[in-house]
Coordinates of C-alpha atoms in Angstrom, one line a residue:
M936 CA 206.9 132.6 64.9
E937 CA 205.9 132.4 68.4
H938 CA 209.5 132.4 69.6
S939 CA 210.3 135.5 67.8
I940 CA 207.1 137.1 69.0
R941 CA 208.2 136.3 72.9
A942 CA 211.6 137.7 72.2
H943 CA 210.1 140.9 70.9
V944 CA 208.2 141.1 74.0
R945 CA 211.2 140.5 76.3
I946 CA 213.3 143.1 74.4
L947 CA 210.2 145.5 74.8
L948 CA 209.9 144.6 78.7
G949 CA 213.7 145.1 79.0
V950 CA 213.7 148.5 77.5
A951 CA 210.8 149.4 79.7
A952 CA 212.5 148.4 82.7
L953 CA 215.0 150.9 82.6
G954 CA 212.9 153.1 84.6
L955 CA 212.0 152.5 88.2
P956 CA 210.6 155.7 89.3
I957 CA 209.4 156.8 93.0
S958 CA 205.8 156.8 93.2
G959 CA 205.3 158.0 89.7
L960 CA 205.5 161.6 90.9
A961 CA 201.6 161.9 90.4
A962 CA 198.9 160.9 92.7
G963 CA 199.4 157.8 94.5
F964 CA 201.9 155.3 92.4
A965 CA 200.7 156.7 89.0
I966 CA 203.2 157.9 86.3
T967 CA 201.9 160.9 84.3
E968 CA 205.4 161.4 82.9
Q969 CA 204.6 159.8 79.5
N970 CA 206.3 162.0 77.2
A971 CA 208.9 165.1 77.0
T972 CA 206.1 167.4 75.1
G973 CA 203.8 167.4 78.2
L974 CA 206.6 167.6 80.7
G975 CA 207.0 171.1 79.3
D976 CA 203.3 172.2 80.1
A977 CA 202.6 170.0 83.4
Y978 CA 200.5 167.9 80.9
A979 CA 197.8 170.5 81.0
G980 CA 197.2 169.5 77.0
A981 CA 197.6 165.8 77.6
T982 CA 193.9 164.6 76.8
T983 CA 193.5 167.2 73.8
G984 CA 196.9 165.9 71.9
N985 CA 200.2 167.2 71.8
G986 CA 200.5 166.7 67.8
H987 CA 202.7 163.9 68.0
A988 CA 202.4 159.9 68.5
S989 CA 203.2 159.9 72.2
G990 CA 199.6 161.8 72.6
Q991 CA 197.8 158.3 72.2
Y992 CA 198.5 157.1 75.7
F993 CA 196.4 159.8 77.5
N994 CA 193.8 159.6 74.3
P995 CA 193.9 157.3 71.7
A996 CA 191.6 159.4 69.6
T997 CA 194.4 161.9 69.1
M998 CA 195.8 159.9 66.7
A999 CA 193.1 161.2 64.2
N1000 CA 195.0 164.4 63.9
L1001 CA 198.0 162.7 62.7
S1002 CA 199.2 162.0 59.3
G1003 CA 201.2 159.2 57.5
T1004 CA 203.3 156.8 59.9
Q1005 CA 204.9 158.5 63.1
L1006 CA 207.1 157.8 65.8
S1007 CA 207.9 159.4 69.2
A1008 CA 210.5 158.2 71.6
G1009 CA 212.0 159.8 74.8
L1010 CA 213.6 159.3 78.0
I1011 CA 212.7 161.2 81.3
D1012 CA 215.2 161.5 84.3
I1013 CA 213.5 161.7 87.7
A1014 CA 215.6 162.7 90.2
P1015 CA 213.6 162.8 93.5
N1016 CA 214.7 164.0 96.9
I1017 CA 212.6 162.4 100.1
Q1018 CA 213.6 163.3 103.3
F1019 CA 212.5 162.0 106.9
S1020 CA 213.2 163.8 110.1
N1021 CA 212.1 163.9 113.9
G1022 CA 211.5 160.1 113.8
Q1023 CA 210.3 157.8 116.8
S1024 CA 209.7 154.4 116.8
S1025 CA 207.9 152.6 119.5
V1026 CA 206.4 149.0 120.1
A1027 CA 203.0 148.2 121.8
G1028 CA 203.6 146.7 125.2
I1029 CA 207.5 147.7 125.3
G1030 CA 207.4 151.5 124.4
N1031 CA 209.9 153.6 122.6
I1032 CA 212.8 151.8 121.0
T1033 CA 213.8 154.7 118.9
N1034 CA 217.5 153.7 117.3
G1035 CA 218.7 154.4 114.1
N1036 CA 219.3 157.2 111.4
N1037 CA 216.4 159.1 109.3
G1038 CA 217.1 156.7 106.4
G1039 CA 218.8 159.4 103.9
N1040 CA 217.2 160.4 100.7
A1041 CA 214.6 157.7 100.1
G1042 CA 214.1 158.7 96.4
E1043 CA 216.1 157.0 93.8
Q1044 CA 217.0 158.5 90.5
A1045 CA 215.6 157.1 87.4
W1046 CA 215.3 157.1 83.6
V1047 CA 211.8 156.4 82.5
P1048 CA 211.4 155.3 78.6
N1049 CA 208.6 155.7 76.1
L1050 CA 207.9 154.7 72.7
F1051 CA 204.7 155.3 70.7
L1052 CA 204.1 154.6 66.8
S1053 CA 201.1 155.7 64.8
H1054 CA 199.9 155.0 61.1
A1055 CA 197.3 156.1 58.9
L1056 CA 195.5 153.2 57.2
D1057 CA 193.2 155.5 55.1
A1058 CA 191.9 159.2 55.3
R1059 CA 189.7 158.2 58.7
T1060 CA 191.4 155.5 60.5
R1061 CA 194.7 155.3 62.4
V1062 CA 196.1 152.3 64.2
G1063 CA 198.9 152.9 67.1
F1064 CA 201.3 150.9 69.6
G1065 CA 202.6 152.1 72.8
L1066 CA 205.4 151.1 75.4
S1067 CA 205.0 153.0 78.7
V1068 CA 205.4 152.5 82.5
P1069 CA 202.0 154.0 84.1
Y1070 CA 202.7 153.1 87.4
G1071 CA 205.8 152.6 89.5
L1072 CA 207.2 153.1 93.1
A1073 CA 210.8 153.0 94.3
T1074 CA 211.9 154.1 97.8
Q1075 CA 215.2 152.7 99.3
Y1076 CA 216.1 153.5 103.0
Q1077 CA 219.7 153.4 104.2
D1078 CA 220.3 150.4 106.8
G1079 CA 219.5 151.1 110.0
W1080 CA 217.1 153.9 109.8
V1081 CA 214.6 154.4 112.4
G1082 CA 211.6 153.2 110.4
R1083 CA 213.5 149.8 109.1
Y1084 CA 210.5 147.9 110.5
H1085 CA 208.2 149.7 108.1
A1086 CA 210.0 149.3 105.0
L1087 CA 213.6 149.2 103.5
T1088 CA 213.2 148.7 99.9
S1089 CA 210.0 149.3 98.0
Q1090 CA 209.8 148.5 94.4
V1091 CA 206.4 148.0 92.3
Q1092 CA 206.6 148.5 88.4
V1093 CA 204.0 148.4 85.7
I1094 CA 205.1 148.1 82.4
N1095 CA 202.2 148.8 79.7
L1096 CA 202.0 147.5 75.9
S1097 CA 199.1 149.2 74.2
P1098 CA 197.7 148.6 70.7
S1099 CA 195.2 151.3 69.9
L1100 CA 192.9 152.4 67.0
S1101 CA 191.2 155.8 66.2
Y1102 CA 188.5 156.6 63.3
R1103 CA 187.3 160.1 62.4
L1104 CA 183.7 160.1 62.4
S1105 CA 183.4 163.5 60.9
P1106 CA 185.4 166.8 60.5
T1107 CA 184.8 167.7 63.9
L1108 CA 184.6 164.4 65.8
S1109 CA 187.1 161.5 66.3
I1110 CA 187.1 158.6 68.6
G1111 CA 189.7 155.9 69.8
A1112 CA 190.1 153.0 71.7
G1113 CA 193.2 150.7 73.2
L1114 CA 194.0 147.7 74.8
D1115 CA 196.3 147.9 77.9
A1116 CA 198.5 144.5 78.4
Q1117 CA 200.3 145.3 81.6
Y1118 CA 203.1 143.1 83.2
A1119 CA 203.7 144.0 86.9
K1120 CA 206.2 143.2 89.5
A1121 CA 207.0 143.9 93.2
N1122 CA 209.9 143.6 95.6
L1123 CA 209.2 144.7 99.0
S1124 CA 211.4 144.5 102.1
S1125 CA 211.5 145.2 105.7
A1126 CA 213.7 144.5 108.8
I1127 CA 212.4 142.2 111.6
D1128 CA 212.6 143.7 114.9
S1129 CA 214.0 140.2 116.7
G1130 CA 214.4 141.5 119.9
S1131 CA 210.7 142.6 120.4
L1132 CA 209.7 139.3 119.1
C1133 CA 211.8 137.4 121.7
Y1134 CA 210.4 139.6 124.2
G1135 CA 207.1 139.1 123.1
A1136 CA 207.7 135.2 123.0
A1137 CA 209.0 135.3 126.4
A1138 CA 206.2 136.9 128.1
H1139 CA 203.9 134.0 126.7
G1140 CA 206.5 131.5 128.1
Q1141 CA 207.8 130.4 124.6
V1142 CA 211.5 131.2 125.4
P1143 CA 213.2 128.8 128.2
G1144 CA 214.8 131.3 130.7
G1145 CA 212.3 134.2 129.5
L1146 CA 213.8 137.8 129.0
A1147 CA 217.0 136.7 130.6
T1148 CA 217.8 134.2 127.7
C1149 CA 216.6 137.0 125.3
N1150 CA 219.1 139.7 126.9
A1151 CA 221.9 136.9 126.8
Y1152 CA 221.7 136.6 123.1
G1153 CA 221.3 140.5 122.4
L1154 CA 217.8 140.1 121.5
T1155 CA 216.8 143.6 122.9
P1156 CA 213.7 145.6 121.3
G1157 CA 215.3 147.9 118.4
N1158 CA 218.7 146.2 118.5
S1159 CA 219.8 146.6 114.8
Q1160 CA 222.6 144.2 115.2
V1161 CA 220.0 141.3 115.4
D1162 CA 217.6 142.2 112.9
G1163 CA 216.1 139.8 110.5
L1164 CA 215.1 140.7 107.0
A1165 CA 211.7 140.0 105.3
R1166 CA 211.2 140.1 101.7
V1167 CA 208.1 139.7 99.4
K1168 CA 208.5 139.5 95.6
G1169 CA 205.8 138.9 92.9
H1170 CA 204.7 139.5 89.3
D1171 CA 201.5 139.3 87.1
W1172 CA 200.1 139.8 83.6
A1173 CA 196.7 141.6 83.5
F1174 CA 194.6 143.6 80.7
G1175 CA 192.7 146.5 80.6
W1176 CA 191.2 149.1 78.2
N1177 CA 190.9 152.7 77.4
I1178 CA 188.8 155.1 75.3
G1179 CA 188.7 158.6 74.2
L1180 CA 187.2 161.3 72.0
I1181 CA 188.3 164.6 70.4
Y1182 CA 185.6 167.3 69.5
N1183 CA 186.5 170.4 67.6
I1184 CA 184.0 172.6 69.0
T1185 CA 185.4 175.2 66.7
P1186 CA 188.4 175.7 64.5
D1187 CA 190.3 177.2 67.7
T1188 CA 188.5 175.2 70.3
R1189 CA 189.2 171.5 71.1
L1190 CA 187.6 169.2 73.7
G1191 CA 189.0 165.9 74.7
L1192 CA 187.6 163.1 76.8
A1193 CA 189.4 160.0 78.0
Y1194 CA 188.9 156.9 80.3
R1195 CA 191.1 154.3 81.2
A1196 CA 189.6 151.2 83.0
A1197 CA 190.8 149.8 86.1
V1198 CA 193.0 146.8 86.1
D1199 CA 193.2 144.1 88.8
H1200 CA 196.5 142.1 89.1
K1201 CA 197.1 139.1 91.1
L1202 CA 200.8 139.0 92.0
K1203 CA 202.1 135.7 92.8
G1204 CA 205.5 134.8 94.1
Q1205 CA 207.5 134.5 97.5
V1206 CA 207.9 135.6 101.0
T1207 CA 211.3 134.9 102.5
Y1208 CA 213.1 135.7 105.8
S1209 CA 216.8 135.6 106.3
H1210 CA 219.0 136.6 109.3
I1211 CA 216.6 135.2 111.8
P1212 CA 218.2 134.4 115.1
A1213 CA 218.2 130.6 116.2
L1214 CA 216.0 131.4 119.1
L1215 CA 213.2 132.4 116.6
A1216 CA 213.8 130.1 113.9
S1217 CA 211.0 127.5 114.8
N1218 CA 208.5 130.4 114.4
P1219 CA 206.0 129.4 111.7
Q1220 CA 205.2 133.0 110.9
L1221 CA 208.7 133.4 109.9
A1222 CA 209.1 130.5 107.4
D1223 CA 209.5 131.0 103.6
T1224 CA 206.5 130.1 101.7
G1225 CA 204.9 130.9 98.4
A1226 CA 202.4 134.0 98.3
S1227 CA 200.0 136.2 96.4
A1228 CA 198.7 139.8 96.6
A1229 CA 196.2 141.8 94.8
L1230 CA 197.2 144.9 93.2
D1231 CA 194.2 146.8 92.1
L1232 CA 195.0 149.7 89.6
P1233 CA 192.6 152.4 89.3
A1234 CA 190.3 153.8 86.7
M1235 CA 190.8 157.3 85.4
A1236 CA 188.9 159.8 83.5
S1237 CA 190.2 163.1 82.0
L1238 CA 188.7 166.3 80.4
G1239 CA 190.8 168.5 78.5
V1240 CA 190.3 171.9 76.6
S1241 CA 192.6 173.6 74.4
Q1242 CA 191.7 177.2 72.8
R1243 CA 194.0 178.9 70.3
L1244 CA 194.2 182.7 71.3
D1245 CA 195.9 183.8 68.2
R1246 CA 198.4 182.3 65.6
H1247 CA 201.1 182.4 68.4
W1248 CA 199.6 181.3 71.7
T1249 CA 197.3 178.5 72.8
M1250 CA 195.8 177.6 76.4
S1251 CA 195.2 174.4 77.8
G1252 CA 193.7 173.0 80.9
D1253 CA 193.1 169.3 82.0
L1254 CA 191.0 167.7 84.8
T1255 CA 191.8 164.3 85.8
W1256 CA 190.0 162.1 88.4
T1257 CA 191.7 158.7 89.6
Q1258 CA 189.9 156.0 91.5
W1259 CA 192.3 155.3 94.1
S1260 CA 189.6 154.3 96.6
R1261 CA 189.9 150.7 94.8
F1262 CA 193.5 150.5 96.8
S1263 CA 192.1 150.0 100.3
S1264 CA 194.7 147.7 101.8
L1265 CA 198.0 145.7 100.5
R1266 CA 197.3 142.1 101.7
V1267 CA 199.9 139.5 101.1
V1268 CA 198.3 136.0 101.6
K1269 CA 200.8 133.3 102.4
D1270 CA 200.3 129.6 100.8
N1271 CA 201.5 127.8 104.1
G1272 CA 198.2 129.1 106.2
Q1273 CA 200.1 131.6 108.2
P1274 CA 198.7 135.0 108.9
D1275 CA 198.4 137.2 106.0
L1276 CA 200.7 140.4 105.8
V1277 CA 198.4 143.5 105.7
T1278 CA 198.8 147.0 105.5
T1279 CA 195.7 148.9 105.6
E1280 CA 195.5 151.9 103.1
N1281 CA 192.0 153.4 103.0
W1282 CA 193.0 155.6 100.0
R1283 CA 190.5 158.0 98.8
D1284 CA 190.0 159.4 95.0
T1285 CA 191.9 162.2 94.0
M1286 CA 191.7 165.1 91.5
R1287 CA 194.5 166.4 89.6
Y1288 CA 194.4 170.2 87.9
A1289 CA 196.5 171.5 85.1
V1290 CA 196.8 174.5 83.1
G1291 CA 199.4 175.4 80.4
L1292 CA 200.2 177.8 77.7
T1293 CA 201.9 177.3 74.3
F1294 CA 203.8 180.0 72.5
R1295 CA 204.7 179.0 68.8
Q1296 CA 207.3 181.7 68.0
N1297 CA 207.9 180.4 64.4
E1298 CA 207.5 177.5 62.2
R1299 CA 210.6 175.8 63.8
L1300 CA 210.2 177.0 67.7
T1301 CA 207.6 176.2 70.3
W1302 CA 207.9 177.3 73.9
R1303 CA 205.9 175.7 76.7
G1304 CA 204.7 176.3 80.4
G1305 CA 202.5 174.9 82.8
L1306 CA 201.1 174.6 86.4
A1307 CA 199.5 171.5 88.0
L1308 CA 198.1 170.6 91.6
D1309 CA 198.0 166.9 92.3
Q1310 CA 196.1 165.6 95.3
T1311 CA 197.2 162.7 97.4
P1312 CA 195.3 159.6 98.0
V1313 CA 196.6 159.3 101.5
P1314 CA 193.9 160.3 104.0
D1315 CA 195.8 161.3 107.2
A1316 CA 198.9 160.6 108.9
R1317 CA 197.7 157.1 110.2
H1318 CA 197.5 155.7 107.0
R1319 CA 200.7 157.1 105.6
T1320 CA 203.2 154.6 105.3
A1321 CA 207.0 154.7 104.9
R1322 CA 206.7 152.8 101.5
L1323 CA 204.7 155.6 99.8
P1324 CA 204.5 158.8 102.1
G1325 CA 202.3 160.7 99.7
S1326 CA 201.3 164.1 99.9
D1327 CA 199.7 166.9 97.8
R1328 CA 202.2 167.9 94.9
T1329 CA 202.5 171.3 93.1
W1330 CA 204.2 171.1 89.5
L1331 CA 206.0 174.0 87.8
S1332 CA 207.2 173.0 84.0
L1333 CA 208.7 174.7 81.3
G1334 CA 209.5 172.9 77.7
M1335 CA 210.3 173.7 74.1
G1336 CA 210.0 172.0 70.8
Y1337 CA 212.1 172.4 67.8
R1338 CA 211.3 171.2 64.2
V1339 CA 214.7 170.5 62.4
S1340 CA 213.3 169.3 59.3
P1341 CA 209.9 168.4 57.8
Q1342 CA 210.4 164.9 59.2
L1343 CA 212.2 165.5 62.5
S1344 CA 211.3 167.4 65.5
W1345 CA 212.8 167.4 69.1
D1346 CA 210.8 168.1 72.5
L1347 CA 212.4 169.3 75.7
G1348 CA 210.8 169.6 79.2
Y1349 CA 211.7 170.3 82.7
T1350 CA 209.3 170.2 85.8
Y1351 CA 210.1 170.9 89.4
I1352 CA 207.6 169.2 91.8
L1353 CA 207.2 170.5 95.4
F1354 CA 205.6 168.0 97.9
R1355 CA 203.6 169.5 100.7
N1356 CA 205.3 168.8 104.3
V1357 CA 203.4 165.8 106.0
S1358 CA 203.5 163.8 109.2
I1359 CA 203.5 160.0 109.5
N1360 CA 201.9 158.2 112.7
N1361 CA 201.6 154.8 110.9
T1362 CA 201.2 151.5 113.0
T1363 CA 202.1 148.0 111.4
E1364 CA 199.4 145.4 111.8
G1365 CA 199.4 142.1 113.3
S1366 CA 201.0 140.5 116.4
Y1367 CA 204.0 142.9 116.0
Q1368 CA 202.8 146.4 116.4
N1369 CA 205.5 149.1 115.8
T1370 CA 204.5 152.7 115.6
L1371 CA 206.5 155.5 113.3
T1372 CA 206.2 159.0 113.6
G1373 CA 207.9 161.7 112.0
Q1374 CA 207.7 164.1 109.2
Y1375 CA 208.2 164.0 105.5
R1376 CA 209.3 166.6 103.0
G1377 CA 210.5 166.3 99.4
H1378 CA 210.9 167.8 96.0
V1379 CA 211.8 166.4 92.5
N1380 CA 213.7 167.5 89.3
M1381 CA 212.4 166.0 86.1
F1382 CA 214.2 166.4 82.7
G1383 CA 212.8 164.9 79.4
A1384 CA 213.8 164.8 75.9
Q1385 CA 211.9 163.4 72.8
A1386 CA 212.6 162.6 69.2
N1387 CA 209.4 163.1 67.1
Y1388 CA 209.9 161.4 63.2
R1389 CA 207.3 161.6 60.3
F1390 CA 208.1 158.7 58.0

């Protein structure tokens, strides 16, 4: 029995791992894209429910409005385009070492899956289960790009398994709660400026022959031909919870409230170094070792209102607060006692504002549209990193739903996200301090499809 349960968990995690989205395309690296229904109205109606099992992710109380047994399953194609320009790289004590390309498109296309199930136990009680990817980050720069000492590959993924329960207290009020069982994994890499490290060691008398030896071996600052590679990997399980309520103020007006608790991960894994020149191989800071890192995921609170205007039109609005101030730094603690690898983030809490319209043309066909404004938690250019060059984002969404039969319906959604152009002026921390300056711009195209089935 235990073997069977573990096998099923591995299958679910494998399905979820199909998606590795960049930055979640919401504030920080949260992933708002949890169903194709909401993709069509910028998730303006997420907290008040979308009429399908997939609505439980945002508010478990929404299951109270579902009958029988229902299944929602879908995929969202995320195609980001993230471009860096006007880049310069400099090292403290050495100066400008700009050398390399602009990194190409740092965004990676991904397919993000979701799967949700709800079941009515009796007239008041519903149970549900969800498989989702609530947080994710994936950026990949070309080899030899000008910011390679800040980031090459950045991959963070959180897979969420969530059983949930809803209960109708009265004809107008329903409540819900869920458990979040999360598996997190990370893979971060960056180049090592072997030339600058050799110059620094020579300045402290640690290289026989001094700078002449460094130059003889081609170990000059910013020389990509002698770059090393640093990689950090880790993974962890952690748990959280979420609650929500639905209140029907009138037959045409619905209020939704939802809260998702913060989750604290402690990733455990390794720091490895490769392609290290022989002159630097004895440096204890470049030795492979076990390591750990805290990944503090934020609490979130949402308020939503849906107003039916007439038998065809419904307007929805949603406000979501995210406690990104918990993500103050990324600190990798090495098991061998060498100095930590630290990136100060100093993120701030954010708000997301969304408004949407739904037009029910007839019993089979529904049209949707929405607009959202999404704040970045990154406070300024000094704290903007190449791993996650966040900026404020504007969402423009369109979608449709089509009921094929009383049992089967489909939802399609499209969203275009425009990133505000921003600057970066970030300096790495520790004994080697490299400053990267430049500009980022970007946009994203997202397409989603979802099948809904009533048994």
